[in-house]
JSON list of C-alpha atoms in Angstrom, two decimals:
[
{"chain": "A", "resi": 194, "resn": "UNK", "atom": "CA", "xyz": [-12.77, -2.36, -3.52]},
{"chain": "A", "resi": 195, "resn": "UNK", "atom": "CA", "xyz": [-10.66, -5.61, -3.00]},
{"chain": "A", "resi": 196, "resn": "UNK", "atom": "CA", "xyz": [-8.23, -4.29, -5.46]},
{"chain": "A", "resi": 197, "resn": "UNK", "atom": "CA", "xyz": [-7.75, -0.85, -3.81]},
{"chain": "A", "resi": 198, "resn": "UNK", "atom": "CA", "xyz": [-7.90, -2.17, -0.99]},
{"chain": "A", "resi": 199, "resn": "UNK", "atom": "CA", "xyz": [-4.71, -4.33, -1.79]},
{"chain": "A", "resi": 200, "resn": "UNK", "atom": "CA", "xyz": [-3.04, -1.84, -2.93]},
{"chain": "A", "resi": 201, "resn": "UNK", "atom": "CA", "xyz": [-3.22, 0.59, 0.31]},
{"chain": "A", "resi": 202, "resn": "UNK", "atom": "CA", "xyz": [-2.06, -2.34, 1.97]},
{"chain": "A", "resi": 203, "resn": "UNK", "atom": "CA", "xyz": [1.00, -3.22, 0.30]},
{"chain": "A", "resi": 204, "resn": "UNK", "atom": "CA", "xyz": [2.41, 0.35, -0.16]},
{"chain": "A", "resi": 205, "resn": "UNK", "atom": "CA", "xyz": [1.82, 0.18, 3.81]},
{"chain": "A", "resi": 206, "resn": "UNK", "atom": "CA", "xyz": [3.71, -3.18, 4.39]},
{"chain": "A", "resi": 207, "resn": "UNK", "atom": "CA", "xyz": [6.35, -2.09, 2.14]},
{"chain": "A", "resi": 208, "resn": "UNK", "atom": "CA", "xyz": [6.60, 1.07, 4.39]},
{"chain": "A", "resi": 209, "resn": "UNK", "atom": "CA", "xyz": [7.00, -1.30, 7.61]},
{"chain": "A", "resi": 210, "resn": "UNK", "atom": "CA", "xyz": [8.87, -3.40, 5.90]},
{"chain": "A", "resi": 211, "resn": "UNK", "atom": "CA", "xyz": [11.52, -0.50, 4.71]},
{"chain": "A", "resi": 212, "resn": "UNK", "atom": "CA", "xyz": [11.21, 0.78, 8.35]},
{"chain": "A", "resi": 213, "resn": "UNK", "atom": "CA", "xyz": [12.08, -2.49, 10.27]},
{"chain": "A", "resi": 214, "resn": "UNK", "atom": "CA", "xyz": [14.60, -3.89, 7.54]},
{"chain": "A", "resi": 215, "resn": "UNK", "atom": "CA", "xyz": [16.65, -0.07, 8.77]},
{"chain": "A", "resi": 216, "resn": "UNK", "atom": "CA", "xyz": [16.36, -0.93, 12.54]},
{"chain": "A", "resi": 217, "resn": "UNK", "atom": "CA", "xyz": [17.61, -4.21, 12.02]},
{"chain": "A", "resi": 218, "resn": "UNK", "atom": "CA", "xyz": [20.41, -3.54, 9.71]},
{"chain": "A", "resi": 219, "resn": "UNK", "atom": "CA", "xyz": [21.71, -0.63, 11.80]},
{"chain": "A", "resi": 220, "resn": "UNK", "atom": "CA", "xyz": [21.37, -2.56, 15.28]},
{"chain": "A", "resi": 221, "resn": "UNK", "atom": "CA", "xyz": [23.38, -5.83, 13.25]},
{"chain": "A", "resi": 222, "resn": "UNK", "atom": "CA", "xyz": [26.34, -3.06, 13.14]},
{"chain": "A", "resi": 223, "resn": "UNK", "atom": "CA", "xyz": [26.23, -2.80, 9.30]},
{"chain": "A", "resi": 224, "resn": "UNK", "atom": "CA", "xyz": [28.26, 0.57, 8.49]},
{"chain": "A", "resi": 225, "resn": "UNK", "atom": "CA", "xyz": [25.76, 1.67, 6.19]},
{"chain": "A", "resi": 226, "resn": "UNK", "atom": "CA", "xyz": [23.38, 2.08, 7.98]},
{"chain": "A", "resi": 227, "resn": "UNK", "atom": "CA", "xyz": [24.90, 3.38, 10.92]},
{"chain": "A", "resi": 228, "resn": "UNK", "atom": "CA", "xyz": [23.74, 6.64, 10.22]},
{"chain": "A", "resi": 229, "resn": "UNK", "atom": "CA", "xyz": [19.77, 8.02, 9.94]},
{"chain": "A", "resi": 230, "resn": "UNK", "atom": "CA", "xyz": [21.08, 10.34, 7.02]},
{"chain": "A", "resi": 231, "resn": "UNK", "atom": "CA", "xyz": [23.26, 7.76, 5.01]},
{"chain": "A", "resi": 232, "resn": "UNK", "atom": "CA", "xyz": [23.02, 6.96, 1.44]},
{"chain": "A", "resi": 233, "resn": "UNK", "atom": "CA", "xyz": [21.97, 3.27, 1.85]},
{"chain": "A", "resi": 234, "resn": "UNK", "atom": "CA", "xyz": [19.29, 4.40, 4.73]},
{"chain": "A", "resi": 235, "resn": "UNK", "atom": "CA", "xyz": [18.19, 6.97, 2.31]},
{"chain": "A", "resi": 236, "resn": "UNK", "atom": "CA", "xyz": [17.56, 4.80, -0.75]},
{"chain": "A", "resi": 237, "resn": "UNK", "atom": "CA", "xyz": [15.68, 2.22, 1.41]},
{"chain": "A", "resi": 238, "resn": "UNK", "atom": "CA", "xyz": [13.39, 5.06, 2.76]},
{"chain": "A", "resi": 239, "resn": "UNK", "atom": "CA", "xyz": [12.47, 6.04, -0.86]},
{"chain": "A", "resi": 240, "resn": "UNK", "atom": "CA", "xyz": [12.44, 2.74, -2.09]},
{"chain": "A", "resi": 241, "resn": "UNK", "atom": "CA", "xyz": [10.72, 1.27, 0.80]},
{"chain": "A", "resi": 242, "resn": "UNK", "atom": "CA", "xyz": [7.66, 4.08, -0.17]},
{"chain": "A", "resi": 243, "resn": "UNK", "atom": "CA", "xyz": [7.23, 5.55, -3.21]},
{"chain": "A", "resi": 244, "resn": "UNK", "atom": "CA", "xyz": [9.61, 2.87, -5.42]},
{"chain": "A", "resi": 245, "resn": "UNK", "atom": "CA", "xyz": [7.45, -0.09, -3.82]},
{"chain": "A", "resi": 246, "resn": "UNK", "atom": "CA", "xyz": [4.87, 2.00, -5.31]},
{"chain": "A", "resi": 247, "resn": "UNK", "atom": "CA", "xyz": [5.51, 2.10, -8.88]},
{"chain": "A", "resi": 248, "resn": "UNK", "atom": "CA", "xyz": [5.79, -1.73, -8.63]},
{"chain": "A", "resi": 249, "resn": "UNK", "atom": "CA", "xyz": [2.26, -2.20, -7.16]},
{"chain": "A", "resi": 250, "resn": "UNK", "atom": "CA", "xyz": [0.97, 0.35, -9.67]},
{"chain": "A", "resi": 251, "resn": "UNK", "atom": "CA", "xyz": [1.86, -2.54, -12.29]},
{"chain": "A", "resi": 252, "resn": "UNK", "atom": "CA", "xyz": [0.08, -5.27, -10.27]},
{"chain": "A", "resi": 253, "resn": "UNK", "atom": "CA", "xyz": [-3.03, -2.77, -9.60]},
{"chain": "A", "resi": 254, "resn": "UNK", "atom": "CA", "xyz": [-3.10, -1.85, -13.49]},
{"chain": "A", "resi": 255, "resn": "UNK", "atom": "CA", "xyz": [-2.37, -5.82, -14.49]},
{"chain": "A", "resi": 256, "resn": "UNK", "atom": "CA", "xyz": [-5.35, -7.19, -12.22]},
{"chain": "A", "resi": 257, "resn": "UNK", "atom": "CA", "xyz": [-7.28, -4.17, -13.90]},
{"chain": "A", "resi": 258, "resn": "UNK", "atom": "CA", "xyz": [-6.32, -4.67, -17.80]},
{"chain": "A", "resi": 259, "resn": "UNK", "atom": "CA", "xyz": [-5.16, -1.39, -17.61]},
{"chain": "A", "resi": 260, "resn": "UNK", "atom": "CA", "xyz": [-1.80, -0.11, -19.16]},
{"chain": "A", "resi": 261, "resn": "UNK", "atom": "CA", "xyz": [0.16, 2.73, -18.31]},
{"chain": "A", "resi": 262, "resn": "UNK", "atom": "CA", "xyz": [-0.60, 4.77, -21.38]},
{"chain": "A", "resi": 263, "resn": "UNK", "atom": "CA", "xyz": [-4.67, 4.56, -20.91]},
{"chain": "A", "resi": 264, "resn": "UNK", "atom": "CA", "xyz": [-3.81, 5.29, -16.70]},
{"chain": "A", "resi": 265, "resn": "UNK", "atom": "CA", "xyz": [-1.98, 8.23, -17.22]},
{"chain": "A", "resi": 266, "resn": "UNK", "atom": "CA", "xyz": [-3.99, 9.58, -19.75]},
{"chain": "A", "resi": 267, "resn": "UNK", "atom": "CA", "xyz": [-1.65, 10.13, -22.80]},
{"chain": "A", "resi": 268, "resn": "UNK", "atom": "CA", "xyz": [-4.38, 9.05, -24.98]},
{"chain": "A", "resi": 269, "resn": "UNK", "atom": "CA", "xyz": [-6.32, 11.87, -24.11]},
{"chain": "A", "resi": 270, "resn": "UNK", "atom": "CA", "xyz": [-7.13, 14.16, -27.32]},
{"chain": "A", "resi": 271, "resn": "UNK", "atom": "CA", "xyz": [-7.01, 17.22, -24.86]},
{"chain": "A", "resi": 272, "resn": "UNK", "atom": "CA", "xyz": [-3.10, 15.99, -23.80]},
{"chain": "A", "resi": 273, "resn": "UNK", "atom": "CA", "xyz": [-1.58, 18.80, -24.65]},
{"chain": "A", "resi": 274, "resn": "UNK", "atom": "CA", "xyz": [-4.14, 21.48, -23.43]},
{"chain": "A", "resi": 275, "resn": "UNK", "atom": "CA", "xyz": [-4.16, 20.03, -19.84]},
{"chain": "A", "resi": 276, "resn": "UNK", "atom": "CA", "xyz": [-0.18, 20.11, -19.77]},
{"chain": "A", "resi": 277, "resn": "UNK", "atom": "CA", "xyz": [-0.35, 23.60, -20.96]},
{"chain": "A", "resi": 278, "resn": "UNK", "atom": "CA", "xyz": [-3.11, 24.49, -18.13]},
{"chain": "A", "resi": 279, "resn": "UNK", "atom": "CA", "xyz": [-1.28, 22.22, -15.46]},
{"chain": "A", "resi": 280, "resn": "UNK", "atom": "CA", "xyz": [1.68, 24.62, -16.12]},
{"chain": "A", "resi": 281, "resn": "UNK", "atom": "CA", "xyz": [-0.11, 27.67, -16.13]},
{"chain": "A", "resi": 282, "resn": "UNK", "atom": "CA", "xyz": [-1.95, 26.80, -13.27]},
{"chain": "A", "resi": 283, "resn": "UNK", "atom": "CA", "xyz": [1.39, 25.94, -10.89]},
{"chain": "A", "resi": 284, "resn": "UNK", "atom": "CA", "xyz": [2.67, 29.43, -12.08]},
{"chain": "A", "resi": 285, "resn": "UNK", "atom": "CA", "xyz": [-0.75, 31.22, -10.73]},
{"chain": "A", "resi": 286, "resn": "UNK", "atom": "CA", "xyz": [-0.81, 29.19, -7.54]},
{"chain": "A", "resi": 287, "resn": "UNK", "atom": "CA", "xyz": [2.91, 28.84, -6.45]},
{"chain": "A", "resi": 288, "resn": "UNK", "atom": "CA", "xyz": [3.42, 32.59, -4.83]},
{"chain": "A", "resi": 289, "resn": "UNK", "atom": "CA", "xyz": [0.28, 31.56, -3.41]},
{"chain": "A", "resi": 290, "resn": "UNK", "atom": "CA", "xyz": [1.66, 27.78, -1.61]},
{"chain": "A", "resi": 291, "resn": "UNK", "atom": "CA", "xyz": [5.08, 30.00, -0.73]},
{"chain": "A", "resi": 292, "resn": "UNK", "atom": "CA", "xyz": [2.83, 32.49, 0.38]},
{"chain": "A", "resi": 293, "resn": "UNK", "atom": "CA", "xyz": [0.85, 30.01, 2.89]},
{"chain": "A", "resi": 294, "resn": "UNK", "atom": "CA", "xyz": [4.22, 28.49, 3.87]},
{"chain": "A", "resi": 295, "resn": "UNK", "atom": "CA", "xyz": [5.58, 31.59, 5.18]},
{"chain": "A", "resi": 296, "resn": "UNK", "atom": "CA", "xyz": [2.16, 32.46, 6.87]},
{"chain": "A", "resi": 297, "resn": "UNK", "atom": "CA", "xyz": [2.32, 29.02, 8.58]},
{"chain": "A", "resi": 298, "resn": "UNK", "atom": "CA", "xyz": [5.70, 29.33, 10.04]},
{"chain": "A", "resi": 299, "resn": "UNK", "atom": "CA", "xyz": [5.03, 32.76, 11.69]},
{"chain": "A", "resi": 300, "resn": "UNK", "atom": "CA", "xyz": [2.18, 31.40, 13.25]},
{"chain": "A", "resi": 301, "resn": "UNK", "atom": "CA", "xyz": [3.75, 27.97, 14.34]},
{"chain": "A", "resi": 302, "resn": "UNK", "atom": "CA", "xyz": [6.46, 30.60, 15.85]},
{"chain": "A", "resi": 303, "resn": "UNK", "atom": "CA", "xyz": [4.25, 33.01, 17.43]},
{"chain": "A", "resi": 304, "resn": "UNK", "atom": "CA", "xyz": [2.71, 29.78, 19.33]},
{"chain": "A", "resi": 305, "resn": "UNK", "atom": "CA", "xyz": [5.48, 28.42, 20.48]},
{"chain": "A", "resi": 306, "resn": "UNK", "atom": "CA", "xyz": [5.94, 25.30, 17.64]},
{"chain": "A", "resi": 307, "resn": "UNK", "atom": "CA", "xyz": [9.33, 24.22, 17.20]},
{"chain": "A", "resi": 308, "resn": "UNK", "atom": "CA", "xyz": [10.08, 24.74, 13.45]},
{"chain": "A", "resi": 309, "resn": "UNK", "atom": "CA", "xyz": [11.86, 22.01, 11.13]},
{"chain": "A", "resi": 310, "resn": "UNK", "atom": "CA", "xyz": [12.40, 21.69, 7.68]},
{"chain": "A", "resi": 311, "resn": "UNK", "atom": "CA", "xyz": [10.98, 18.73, 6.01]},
{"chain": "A", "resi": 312, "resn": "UNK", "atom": "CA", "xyz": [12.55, 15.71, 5.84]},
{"chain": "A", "resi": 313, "resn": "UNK", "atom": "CA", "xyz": [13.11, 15.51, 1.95]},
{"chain": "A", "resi": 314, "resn": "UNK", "atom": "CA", "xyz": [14.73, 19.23, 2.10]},
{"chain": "A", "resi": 315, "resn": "UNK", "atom": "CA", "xyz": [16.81, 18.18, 4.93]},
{"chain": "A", "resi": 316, "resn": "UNK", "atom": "CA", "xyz": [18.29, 15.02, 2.94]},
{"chain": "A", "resi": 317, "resn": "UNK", "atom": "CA", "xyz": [18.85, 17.55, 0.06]},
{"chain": "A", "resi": 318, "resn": "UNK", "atom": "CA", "xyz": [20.69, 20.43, 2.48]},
{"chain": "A", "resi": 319, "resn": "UNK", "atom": "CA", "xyz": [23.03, 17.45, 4.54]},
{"chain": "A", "resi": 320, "resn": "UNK", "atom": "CA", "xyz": [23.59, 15.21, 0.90]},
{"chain": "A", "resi": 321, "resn": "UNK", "atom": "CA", "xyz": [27.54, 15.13, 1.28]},
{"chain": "A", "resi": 322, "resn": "UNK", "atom": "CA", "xyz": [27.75, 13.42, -2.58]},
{"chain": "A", "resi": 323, "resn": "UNK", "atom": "CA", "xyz": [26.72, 15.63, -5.49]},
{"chain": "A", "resi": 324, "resn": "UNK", "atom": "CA", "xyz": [25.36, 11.93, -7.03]},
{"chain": "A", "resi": 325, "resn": "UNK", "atom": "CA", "xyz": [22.93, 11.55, -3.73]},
{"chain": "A", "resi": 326, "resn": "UNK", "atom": "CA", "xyz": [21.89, 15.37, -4.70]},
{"chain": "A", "resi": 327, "resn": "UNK", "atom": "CA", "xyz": [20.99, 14.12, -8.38]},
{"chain": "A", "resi": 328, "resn": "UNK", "atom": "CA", "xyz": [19.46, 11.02, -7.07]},
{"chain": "A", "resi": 329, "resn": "UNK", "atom": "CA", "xyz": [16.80, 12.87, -4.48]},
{"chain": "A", "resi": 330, "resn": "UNK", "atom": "CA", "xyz": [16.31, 15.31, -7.26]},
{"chain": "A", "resi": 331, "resn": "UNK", "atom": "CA", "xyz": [15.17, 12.22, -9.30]},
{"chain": "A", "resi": 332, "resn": "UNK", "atom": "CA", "xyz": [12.94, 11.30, -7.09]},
{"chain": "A", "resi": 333, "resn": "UNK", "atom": "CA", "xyz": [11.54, 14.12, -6.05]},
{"chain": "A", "resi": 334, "resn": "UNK", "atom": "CA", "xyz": [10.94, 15.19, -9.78]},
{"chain": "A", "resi": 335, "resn": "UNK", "atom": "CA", "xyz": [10.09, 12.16, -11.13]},
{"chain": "A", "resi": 336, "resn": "UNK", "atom": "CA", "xyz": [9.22, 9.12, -8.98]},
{"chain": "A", "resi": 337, "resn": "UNK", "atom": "CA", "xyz": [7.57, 10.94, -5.90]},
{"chain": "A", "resi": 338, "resn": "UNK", "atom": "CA", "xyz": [5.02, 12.95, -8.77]},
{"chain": "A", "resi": 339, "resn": "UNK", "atom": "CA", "xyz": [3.96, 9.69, -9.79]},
{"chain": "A", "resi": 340, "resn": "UNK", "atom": "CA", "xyz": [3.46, 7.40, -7.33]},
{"chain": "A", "resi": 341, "resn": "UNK", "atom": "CA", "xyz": [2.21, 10.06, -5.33]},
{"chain": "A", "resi": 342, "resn": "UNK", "atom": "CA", "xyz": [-0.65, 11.14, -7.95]},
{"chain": "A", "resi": 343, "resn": "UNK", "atom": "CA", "xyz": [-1.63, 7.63, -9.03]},
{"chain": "A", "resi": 344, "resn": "UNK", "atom": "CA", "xyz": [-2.28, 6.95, -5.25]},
{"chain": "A", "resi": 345, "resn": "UNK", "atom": "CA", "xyz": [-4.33, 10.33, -3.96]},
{"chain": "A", "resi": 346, "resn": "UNK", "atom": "CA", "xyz": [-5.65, 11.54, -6.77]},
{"chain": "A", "resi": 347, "resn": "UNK", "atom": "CA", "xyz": [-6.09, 8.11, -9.23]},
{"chain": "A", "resi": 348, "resn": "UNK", "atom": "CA", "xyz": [-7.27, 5.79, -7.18]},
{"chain": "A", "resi": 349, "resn": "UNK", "atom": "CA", "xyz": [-8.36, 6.81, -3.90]},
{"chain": "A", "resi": 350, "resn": "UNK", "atom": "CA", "xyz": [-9.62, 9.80, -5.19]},
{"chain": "A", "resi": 351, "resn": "UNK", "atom": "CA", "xyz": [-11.58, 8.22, -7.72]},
{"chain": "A", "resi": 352, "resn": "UNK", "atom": "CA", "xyz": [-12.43, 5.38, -5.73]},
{"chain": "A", "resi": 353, "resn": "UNK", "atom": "CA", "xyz": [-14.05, 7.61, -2.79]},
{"chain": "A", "resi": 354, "resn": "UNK", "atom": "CA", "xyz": [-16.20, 10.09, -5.05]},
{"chain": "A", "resi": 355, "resn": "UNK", "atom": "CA", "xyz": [-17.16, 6.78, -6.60]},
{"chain": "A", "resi": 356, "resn": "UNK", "atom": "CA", "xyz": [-18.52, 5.83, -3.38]},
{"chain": "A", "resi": 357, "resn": "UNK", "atom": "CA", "xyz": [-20.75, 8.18, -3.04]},
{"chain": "A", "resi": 358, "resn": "UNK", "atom": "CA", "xyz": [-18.69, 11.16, -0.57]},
{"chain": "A", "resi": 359, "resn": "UNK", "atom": "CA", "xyz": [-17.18, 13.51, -3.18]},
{"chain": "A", "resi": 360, "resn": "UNK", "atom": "CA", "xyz": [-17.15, 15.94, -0.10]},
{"chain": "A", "resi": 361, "resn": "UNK", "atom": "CA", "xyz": [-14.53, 13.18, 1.57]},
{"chain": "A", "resi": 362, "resn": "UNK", "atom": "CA", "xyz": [-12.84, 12.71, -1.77]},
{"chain": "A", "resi": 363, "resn": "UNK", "atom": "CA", "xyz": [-11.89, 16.20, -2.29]},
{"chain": "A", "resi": 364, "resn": "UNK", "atom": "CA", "xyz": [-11.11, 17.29, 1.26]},
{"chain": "A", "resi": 365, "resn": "UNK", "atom": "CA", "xyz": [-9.73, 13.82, 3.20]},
{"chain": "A", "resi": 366, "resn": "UNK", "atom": "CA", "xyz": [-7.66, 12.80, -0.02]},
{"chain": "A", "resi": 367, "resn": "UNK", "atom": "CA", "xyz": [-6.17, 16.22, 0.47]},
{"chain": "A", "resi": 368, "resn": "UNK", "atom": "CA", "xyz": [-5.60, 16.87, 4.02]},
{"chain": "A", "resi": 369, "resn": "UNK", "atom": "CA", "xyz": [-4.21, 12.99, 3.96]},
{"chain": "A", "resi": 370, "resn": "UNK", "atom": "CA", "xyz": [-1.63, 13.94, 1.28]},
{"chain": "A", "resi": 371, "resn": "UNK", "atom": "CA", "xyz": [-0.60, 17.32, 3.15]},
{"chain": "A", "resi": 372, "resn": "UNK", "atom": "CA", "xyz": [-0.66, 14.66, 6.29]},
{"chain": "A", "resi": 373, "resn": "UNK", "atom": "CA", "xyz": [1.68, 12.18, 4.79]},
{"chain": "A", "resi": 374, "resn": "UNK", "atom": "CA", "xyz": [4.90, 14.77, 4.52]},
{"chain": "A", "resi": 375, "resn": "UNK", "atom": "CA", "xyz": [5.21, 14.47, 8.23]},
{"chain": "A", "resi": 376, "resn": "UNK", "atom": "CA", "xyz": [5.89, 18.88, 8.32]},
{"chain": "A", "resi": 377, "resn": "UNK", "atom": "CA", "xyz": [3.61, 21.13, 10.71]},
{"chain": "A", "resi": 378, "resn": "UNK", "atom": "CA", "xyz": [4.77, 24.48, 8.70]},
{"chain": "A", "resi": 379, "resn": "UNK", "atom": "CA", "xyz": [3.76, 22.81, 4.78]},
{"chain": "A", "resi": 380, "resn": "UNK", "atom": "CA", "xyz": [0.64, 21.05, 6.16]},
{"chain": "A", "resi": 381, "resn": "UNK", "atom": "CA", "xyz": [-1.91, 23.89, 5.20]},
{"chain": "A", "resi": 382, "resn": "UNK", "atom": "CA", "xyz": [0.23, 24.62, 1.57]},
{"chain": "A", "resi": 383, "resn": "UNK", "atom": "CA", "xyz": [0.42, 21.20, 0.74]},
{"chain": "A", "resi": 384, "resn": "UNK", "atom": "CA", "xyz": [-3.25, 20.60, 1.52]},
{"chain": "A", "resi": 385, "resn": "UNK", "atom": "CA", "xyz": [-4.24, 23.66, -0.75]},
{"chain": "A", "resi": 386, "resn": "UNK", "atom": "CA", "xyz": [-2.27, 22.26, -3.07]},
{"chain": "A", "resi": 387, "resn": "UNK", "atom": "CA", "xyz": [-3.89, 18.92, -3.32]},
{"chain": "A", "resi": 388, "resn": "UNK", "atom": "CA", "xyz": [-7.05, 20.80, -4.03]},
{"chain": "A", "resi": 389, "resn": "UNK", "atom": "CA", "xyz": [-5.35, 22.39, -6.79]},
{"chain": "A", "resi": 390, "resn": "UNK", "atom": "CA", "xyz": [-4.31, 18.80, -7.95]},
{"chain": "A", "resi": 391, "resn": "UNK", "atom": "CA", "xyz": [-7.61, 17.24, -7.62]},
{"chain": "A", "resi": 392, "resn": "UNK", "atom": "CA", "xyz": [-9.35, 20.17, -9.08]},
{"chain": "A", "resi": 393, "resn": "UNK", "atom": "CA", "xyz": [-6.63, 19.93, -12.43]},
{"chain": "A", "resi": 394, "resn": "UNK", "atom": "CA", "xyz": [-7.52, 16.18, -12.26]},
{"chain": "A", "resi": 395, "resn": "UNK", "atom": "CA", "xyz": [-10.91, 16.95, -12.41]},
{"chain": "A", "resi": 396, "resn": "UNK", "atom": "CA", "xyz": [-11.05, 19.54, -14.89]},
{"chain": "A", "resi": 397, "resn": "UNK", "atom": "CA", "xyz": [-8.83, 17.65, -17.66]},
{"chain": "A", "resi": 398, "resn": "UNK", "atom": "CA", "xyz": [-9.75, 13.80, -17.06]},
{"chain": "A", "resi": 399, "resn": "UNK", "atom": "CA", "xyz": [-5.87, 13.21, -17.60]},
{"chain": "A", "resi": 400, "resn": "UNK", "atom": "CA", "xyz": [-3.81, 12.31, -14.45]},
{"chain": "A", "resi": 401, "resn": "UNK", "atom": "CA", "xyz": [-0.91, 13.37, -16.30]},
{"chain": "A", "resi": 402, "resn": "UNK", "atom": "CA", "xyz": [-2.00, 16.93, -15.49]},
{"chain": "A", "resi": 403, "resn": "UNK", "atom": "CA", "xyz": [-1.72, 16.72, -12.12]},
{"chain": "A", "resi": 404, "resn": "UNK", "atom": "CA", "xyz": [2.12, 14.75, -12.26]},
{"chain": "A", "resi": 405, "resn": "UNK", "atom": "CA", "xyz": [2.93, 17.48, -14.54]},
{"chain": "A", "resi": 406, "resn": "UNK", "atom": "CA", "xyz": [2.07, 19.90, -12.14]},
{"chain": "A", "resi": 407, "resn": "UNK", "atom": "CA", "xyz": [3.20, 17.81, -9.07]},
{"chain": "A", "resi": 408, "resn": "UNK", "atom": "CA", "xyz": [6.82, 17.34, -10.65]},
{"chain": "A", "resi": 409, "resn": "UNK", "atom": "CA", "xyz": [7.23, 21.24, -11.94]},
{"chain": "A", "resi": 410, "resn": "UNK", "atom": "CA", "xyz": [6.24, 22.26, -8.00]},
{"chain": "A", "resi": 411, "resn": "UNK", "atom": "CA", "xyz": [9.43, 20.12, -6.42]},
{"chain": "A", "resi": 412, "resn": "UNK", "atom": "CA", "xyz": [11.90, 21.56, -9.75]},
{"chain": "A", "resi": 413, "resn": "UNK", "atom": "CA", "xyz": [10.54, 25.17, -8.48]},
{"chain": "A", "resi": 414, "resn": "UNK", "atom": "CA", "xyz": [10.64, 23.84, -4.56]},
{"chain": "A", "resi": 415, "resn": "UNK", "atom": "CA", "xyz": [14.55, 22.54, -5.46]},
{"chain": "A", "resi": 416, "resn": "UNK", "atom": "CA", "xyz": [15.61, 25.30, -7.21]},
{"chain": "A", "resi": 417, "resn": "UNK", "atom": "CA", "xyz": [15.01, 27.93, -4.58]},
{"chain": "A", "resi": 418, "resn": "UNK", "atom": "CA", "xyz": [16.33, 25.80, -1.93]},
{"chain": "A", "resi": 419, "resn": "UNK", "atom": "CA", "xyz": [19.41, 25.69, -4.65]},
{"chain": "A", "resi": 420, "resn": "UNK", "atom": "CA", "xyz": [19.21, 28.99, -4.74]},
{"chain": "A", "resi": 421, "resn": "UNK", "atom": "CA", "xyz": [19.55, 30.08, -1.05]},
{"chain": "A", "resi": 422, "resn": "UNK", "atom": "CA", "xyz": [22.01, 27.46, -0.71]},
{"chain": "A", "resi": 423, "resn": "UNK", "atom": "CA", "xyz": [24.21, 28.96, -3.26]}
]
C-alpha cells in the first residue's frame, strides 16, 4: 500500500510541479513559453505526466525487485497469443469506440454542450513543425500506452481487486482513466475502452496486451485524424 501509494503521489507532484514550473516560466517573460501551444510548453506537459511516469515506474519496480521484463509480461509463454488477441480485439471494438464517440457528440450537441477536441488532437492539428508532429506521435504511440497501462490497469487495478472491491477495480479504474483525458465527447468511449483493457489484462495475465492494444488505438486514432487532415 505504502508503495502504491508513493507512486500516485509522485506522478501527482510531478503533474503540479510541470504545471507551476509553466506559470512561472511564462510570467518570468521567457519566449518559450509565451505561448499555451509552444514546443517547450508542450514537452513539459508530457514530460511533467506521463515521462515523470516511466521514471517512477523504475523506482516502483526497484523497491519491488521487479524488472521490466517480468512487469510487462514478456516472459509469458502465452506472449504471442495475447498480442495476437489484443490486436484482434482493437479491430472488433474500434467501429464500436468511433461509434460511441459520434453518439456522444450528438448528444452533447442536442443539449446544448459546447464541443472541443481533445487536447492531445488539438496539439497534433496546431503542431507548426513536422518534428513536434513526430514527437506527439511518439508519445502518443509509445510513452502515453505505457505509462498509462502500468498505472490503471498494473497497479491500481491490481492493487484495488486485491483489496477486496473488484466491482471498484473494474468500473472506478475505468471511468478514472476516461476521466483523466479532460474531453466530455470521449468520456463514455474511453471508459468502454478501459473495460476492454482491463478485461484483455485479465484474460491474458500479460500487461503487454493491453499496451499493445492501447498503442495500436492512438496509430488508428492518428491516422484518421491524418487522414481528414490531408
Amino acid at each position: 500500500a505504502e508503495a502504491v501509494i508513493q507512486l500516485i503521489a509522485g506522478v501527482f507532484a510531478c503533474l503540479c510541479a510541470g504545471v507551476l514550473a509553466a506559470g512561472v516560466l511564462q510570467k518570468a517573460g521567457v519566449a518559450a513559453f509565451k505561448a499555451p501551444d509552444s514546443p517547450a510548453n508542450i514537452l513539459l506537459a508530457t514530460l511533467s505526466f506521463q515521462g515523470a511516469t516511466w521514471l517512477l515506474i523504475f523506482i516502483f519496480l526497484k523497491q519491488h525487485e521487479v524488472n521490466w521484463r517480468v512487469a510487462l509480461g514478456l516472459r509469458n509463454v502465452n506472449l504471442q497469443k495475447s498480442l495476437l488477441l489484443a490486436a484482434g480485439v482493437l479491430v472488433l471494438v474500434l467501429p464500436l469506440i468511433l461509434g460511441l464517440e459520434q453518439f456522444s457528440a450528438l448528444v452533447l450537441k442536442k443539449i446544448g454542450w459546447p464541443l472541443e477536441n481533445e487536447r492531445a488532437v488539438d496539439l497534433i492539428v496546431n503542431a507548426d513543425s513536422l518534428w513536434l508532429r513526430v514527437y506527439l506521435a511518439f508519445f502518443a504511440i509509445v510513452l502515453a500506452p505505457v505509462a498509462e497501462e502500468f498505472m490503471f490497469r498494473g497497479v491500481l487495478f491490481q492493487y484495488i481487486k486485491q483489496l477486496g472491491y473488484p466491482k471498484l477495480a473494474w468500473f472506478g479504474v475505468s471511468f478514472l482513466f476516461a476521466l483523466i483525458h479532460v474531453n466530455a465527447p470521449t468520456l463514455l468511449p474511453l471508459f468502454v475502452f478501459a473495460l476492454v483493457l482491463t478485461w484483455l489484462y485479465q484474460k491474458t495475465g500479460c500487461l503487454l496486451a493491453s499496451i499493445a492494444a492501447h498503442s495500436l488505438f492512438n496509430t488508428a486514432n492518428l491516422i484518421i485524424l491524418f487522414t481528414q487532415q490531408s
